[in-house]
XYZ file of C-alpha atoms in Angstrom:
367
model
C 47.352 160.593 212.382
C 49.758 163.265 211.153
C 52.537 161.989 208.957
C 56.073 162.701 210.153
C 58.055 162.919 206.927
C 61.347 163.120 208.827
C 60.776 159.566 210.094
C 59.824 158.265 206.657
C 62.506 160.037 204.625
C 65.876 160.539 206.300
C 66.917 162.941 203.548
C 64.277 165.424 204.744
C 65.480 165.578 208.329
C 66.698 168.846 209.836
C 70.038 167.780 211.278
C 71.970 169.875 213.801
C 75.176 171.249 212.289
C 78.384 170.060 213.999
C 80.107 173.076 215.526
C 83.458 171.544 216.483
C 86.385 173.454 215.037
C 84.213 176.354 213.863
C 85.174 180.028 214.047
C 82.210 182.409 214.261
C 82.336 185.737 212.429
C 80.131 188.842 212.671
C 78.667 189.889 209.297
C 79.307 193.584 209.930
C 82.985 193.218 210.875
C 85.750 193.200 208.230
C 86.822 191.363 206.242
C 83.188 190.270 205.811
C 81.037 192.704 203.833
C 77.420 193.322 204.812
C 75.122 194.607 202.054
C 71.454 195.322 201.472
C 70.809 197.424 204.584
C 71.082 201.011 203.393
C 70.850 202.476 206.887
C 72.824 199.896 208.897
C 75.424 202.388 210.099
C 72.643 204.569 211.472
C 70.459 201.755 212.812
C 72.967 199.198 214.080
C 70.312 196.605 213.256
C 69.285 194.362 210.394
C 66.390 196.404 209.052
C 65.581 198.067 205.742
C 64.162 201.408 206.908
C 65.938 204.050 208.989
C 64.997 204.202 212.642
C 63.991 207.848 212.363
C 61.271 206.904 209.858
C 59.320 204.903 212.463
C 57.656 207.955 213.970
C 57.037 209.440 210.533
C 55.199 206.356 209.287
C 53.339 206.031 212.588
C 51.988 209.580 212.300
C 50.911 208.816 208.735
C 49.011 205.722 209.886
C 51.489 203.464 208.108
C 53.017 201.535 210.999
C 52.766 198.392 208.834
C 55.717 199.696 206.849
C 57.858 199.867 209.965
C 57.025 196.266 210.829
C 57.696 195.042 207.302
C 60.873 197.109 207.282
C 62.314 194.790 209.913
C 62.081 191.911 207.408
C 65.559 191.392 206.007
C 64.824 190.858 202.294
C 67.792 191.946 200.192
C 70.371 191.665 202.961
C 73.473 189.650 202.177
C 76.964 188.811 203.440
C 79.989 188.450 201.144
C 83.507 187.151 201.809
C 86.311 184.941 200.487
C 87.562 181.929 202.385
C 89.378 178.607 202.134
C 86.846 177.031 204.473
C 85.457 173.605 203.688
C 82.084 174.445 205.204
C 79.881 177.443 205.898
C 77.455 177.562 208.811
C 75.007 180.127 210.063
C 73.819 180.649 213.629
C 70.713 182.819 213.742
C 68.095 184.168 216.113
C 64.863 185.153 214.389
C 62.247 187.656 215.528
C 59.467 185.042 215.426
C 58.627 181.535 214.289
C 57.904 180.914 210.612
C 54.190 180.446 210.026
C 53.324 181.397 206.438
C 50.816 179.069 204.800
C 52.089 179.205 201.230
C 55.811 179.965 201.525
C 58.417 177.533 202.880
C 60.359 178.400 206.009
C 63.594 178.179 203.999
C 62.416 181.304 202.167
C 60.584 183.059 204.974
C 63.113 182.634 207.776
C 66.068 180.881 206.197
C 69.440 181.976 204.908
C 71.021 180.508 201.802
C 74.493 180.359 200.327
C 76.026 180.746 196.876
C 79.687 180.222 196.038
C 81.906 181.336 193.187
C 85.192 179.650 192.391
C 88.010 181.637 190.761
C 86.970 182.526 187.228
C 83.595 180.846 187.636
C 79.955 181.834 188.034
C 77.777 181.890 191.136
C 76.519 178.411 192.076
C 73.836 177.591 194.601
C 75.384 175.899 197.623
C 72.406 175.329 199.931
C 69.838 176.693 202.421
C 69.525 176.719 206.180
C 67.168 173.921 207.180
C 65.675 174.129 210.670
C 62.851 172.681 212.710
C 59.235 173.829 212.678
C 58.631 176.608 215.178
C 62.313 177.235 215.891
C 63.314 180.854 216.379
C 66.996 180.103 216.933
C 69.036 177.620 214.978
C 72.471 176.600 213.765
C 72.557 175.198 210.245
C 75.135 174.148 207.683
C 74.711 176.082 204.446
C 77.519 174.319 202.590
C 79.808 171.438 203.511
C 81.563 170.576 200.269
C 84.856 170.039 202.068
C 87.363 171.367 199.528
C 89.743 174.025 200.788
C 90.228 176.013 197.591
C 89.711 179.712 198.292
C 86.382 180.817 196.870
C 83.892 183.632 197.262
C 80.750 183.128 199.318
C 77.447 185.004 199.243
C 74.840 184.494 201.980
C 71.335 185.916 201.591
C 69.203 186.942 204.577
C 65.589 185.727 205.070
C 62.858 187.358 202.985
C 59.893 187.562 205.372
C 61.411 187.614 208.834
C 63.264 189.847 211.250
C 66.753 188.729 212.255
C 67.850 189.613 215.773
C 71.285 188.041 215.533
C 73.377 186.127 213.006
C 76.885 184.696 212.921
C 78.753 183.052 210.048
C 80.747 179.920 210.803
C 83.885 178.778 208.953
C 86.633 176.263 209.684
C 88.834 177.591 212.471
C 91.991 177.295 210.380
C 90.496 178.762 207.183
C 91.660 181.987 205.604
C 89.034 184.748 205.499
C 89.365 187.790 203.265
C 87.289 190.560 201.756
C 85.348 189.669 198.607
C 86.195 191.001 195.178
C 84.689 194.445 194.559
C 81.344 194.480 192.791
C 81.644 194.793 189.016
C 79.140 197.671 189.200
C 79.747 200.418 191.734
C 76.944 202.038 193.675
C 73.592 200.328 194.010
C 70.132 199.827 192.553
C 66.885 199.590 194.506
C 63.524 197.940 193.903
C 60.435 199.440 195.536
C 57.169 197.561 195.457
C 55.015 194.741 196.740
C 55.209 191.228 198.163
C 56.453 190.054 194.771
C 59.427 192.389 195.071
C 59.987 191.390 198.693
C 60.299 187.785 197.549
C 56.987 186.052 198.230
C 56.925 183.111 197.678
C 60.501 182.069 196.812
C 61.699 178.731 198.156
C 64.933 180.316 199.405
C 66.113 183.949 199.521
C 68.460 183.799 196.547
C 65.527 183.071 194.227
C 63.750 186.402 194.770
C 64.146 188.268 191.486
C 66.116 191.210 192.988
C 68.630 188.691 194.356
C 68.893 186.916 190.993
C 69.522 190.265 189.311
C 72.119 191.280 191.899
C 74.134 188.143 191.157
C 73.736 188.447 187.392
C 74.654 192.146 187.295
C 77.179 191.915 190.141
C 75.692 194.960 191.823
C 74.235 195.675 195.255
C 70.424 195.824 195.081
C 68.376 197.144 197.982
C 65.015 195.428 198.403
C 62.202 197.807 199.387
C 59.354 195.413 198.693
C 56.632 195.838 201.348
C 54.143 192.995 201.269
C 50.622 194.329 200.702
C 51.787 197.885 201.376
C 53.256 199.450 198.234
C 51.021 202.520 198.506
C 53.272 205.231 197.038
C 53.332 207.347 200.188
C 55.287 210.631 200.075
C 57.054 209.517 203.255
C 58.357 206.443 201.396
C 59.601 208.630 198.545
C 61.577 210.602 201.130
C 63.179 207.417 202.489
C 64.094 206.132 199.033
C 65.697 209.469 198.211
C 68.080 208.955 201.141
C 69.494 205.622 199.932
C 73.240 206.157 199.411
C 74.954 205.557 196.088
C 71.748 204.870 194.197
C 72.146 204.535 190.422
C 68.698 203.184 189.553
C 65.290 202.897 191.220
C 62.685 200.420 189.994
C 59.098 201.262 191.019
C 56.766 198.253 190.865
C 53.718 199.182 192.951
C 50.713 198.272 190.805
C 49.857 194.952 192.456
C 49.123 196.822 195.714
C 48.456 200.402 194.693
C 45.941 199.386 192.019
C 43.599 197.224 194.141
C 44.008 199.540 197.152
C 42.944 202.568 195.115
C 46.098 204.625 195.516
C 47.729 204.291 192.109
C 46.695 207.894 191.490
C 49.482 208.920 193.865
C 52.122 207.858 191.340
C 52.660 211.274 189.656
C 53.169 213.009 193.010
C 55.383 210.155 194.233
C 57.593 210.456 191.160
C 57.683 214.264 191.412
C 58.777 214.067 195.052
C 61.550 211.628 194.169
C 62.665 213.795 191.275
C 62.800 216.929 193.417
C 65.151 215.166 195.829
C 67.137 213.246 193.179
C 67.237 215.312 189.988
C 69.272 212.849 187.912
C 68.343 209.452 189.378
C 67.147 207.028 186.663
C 63.669 205.722 187.556
C 62.034 202.753 185.851
C 58.297 202.267 186.432
C 57.225 198.657 185.829
C 53.600 197.567 185.484
C 52.445 194.213 186.828
C 52.605 191.123 184.621
C 49.458 189.311 183.612
C 48.974 186.159 185.655
C 46.774 183.073 185.556
C 43.868 184.841 187.297
C 43.440 187.109 184.275
C 43.066 184.140 181.950
C 39.778 183.303 183.688
C 38.505 186.814 184.492
C 38.164 189.189 181.505
C 37.082 192.044 183.779
C 40.375 191.725 185.615
C 42.277 192.089 182.350
C 40.420 195.329 181.596
C 41.219 196.662 185.050
C 44.909 195.852 184.704
C 44.914 197.472 181.259
C 43.649 200.662 182.891
C 46.264 200.522 185.660
C 49.002 199.930 183.112
C 47.846 202.877 181.027
C 47.774 205.137 184.090
C 51.392 204.315 184.876
C 52.499 204.799 181.292
C 50.692 208.150 181.223
C 52.407 209.275 184.439
C 55.803 208.488 182.942
C 54.996 210.136 179.611
C 53.781 213.263 181.377
C 57.009 213.419 183.364
C 59.053 213.026 180.200
C 56.984 215.683 178.449
C 57.832 217.981 181.344
C 61.530 217.526 180.672
C 62.406 214.465 182.767
C 64.646 212.389 180.496
C 65.679 209.998 183.293
C 62.372 208.193 183.718
C 61.057 205.248 181.693
C 58.197 202.744 181.644
C 58.334 198.965 181.184
C 55.248 196.933 180.301
C 55.205 194.079 182.808
C 53.453 191.773 180.365
C 56.874 191.099 178.868
C 58.103 189.466 182.086
C 55.980 186.307 182.100
C 55.804 184.432 178.791
C 52.412 182.871 178.019
C 50.630 184.820 180.740
C 52.449 183.231 183.672
C 50.013 180.353 184.107
C 52.677 178.052 185.545
C 54.712 180.664 187.372
C 52.841 181.323 190.624
C 51.827 179.644 193.862
C 48.376 181.180 194.110
C 47.838 183.074 190.881
C 49.736 186.108 192.187
C 52.928 185.274 194.064
C 55.718 183.751 191.953
C 57.376 180.423 192.399
C 61.103 180.205 191.763
C 60.254 179.706 188.090
C 58.212 182.906 188.033
C 61.043 184.845 189.661
C 63.523 183.396 187.186
C 61.494 184.662 184.233
C 61.024 188.082 185.847
C 64.768 188.411 186.328
C 65.478 187.201 182.809
C 63.103 189.809 181.393
C 64.455 192.642 183.521
C 68.144 191.895 183.067
C 68.619 193.420 179.578
C 66.493 196.424 180.572
C 68.473 197.207 183.714
C 71.911 196.480 182.278
C 72.335 199.770 180.323
C 71.440 201.850 183.375
C 74.196 200.224 185.405
C 76.946 199.983 182.802
C 76.727 203.461 181.263
C 78.221 206.451 183.019
């Protein structure tokens, strides 16, 4: 007989959120600020890739990118309010069904709040029933009416057809404080960059970095599909206001045999964006390497290939490209930092963000 934990532990029940006295707001209408969707004005939809790229990727045999591009990793909503609760009403593209990532990360939203003069604090996730594709959930219900800033992250591995933000009907709602860092950064890469397998969206390392640096970060992680296509370089070159691009493709491009595309990928980006700082990051060593020496040798070779590509670019006069050895991101080889030997837990993402923070900071604070 299957155990029903909701009957045994009342604290694990998914409770409907009371909607009495709630005012519903659209994320894309002022004073709310919608971020993380570089092409939203063109698309009118919550998706990471421009609509006109669909046919391009289809002709290149890369329709998987279009599908993954509808996942909303990196999207967020910011606003200030005196509300005593924050709700979300969402309609997802499908039911959550991943076997090693919780639905709160795959298809859930989460909320952070920042009181005047304070730091971001985690306020809570959207909890919803198994198999639900539409839900209303309370993200925070602290009750106090002090005006504070709220940040809501979109799901990491799911399309979002519709979403509304709920606040107390009598609450003030205002635009958030401007980001401390103008413009934006972007991360291009694999499932790890997309956020697999964070327990809730705010724990993906790009989201942690965005809060720590107070900058908008676009998430272009494409699970299993970071293949360094020229068509993807063209899309990345179109991202508005970009101040830094992180390229973290090894975990896919290496095993799939397309890491050799990196020099051409970088050259295409550089031709379109002559001064854009680019940081190439190799993959960290994980627990699988501790048991497979041959795997270590292979990753050494992939790391060297990426370093060589960057050094060749610099030798050719490109002073705005750099390489970061990913082994610095997981102390002690990452043995306790993953779900399955590859995909990080929240702890793994925390250490990745902590390692990247001092590296990214100069790019975003220097003119």
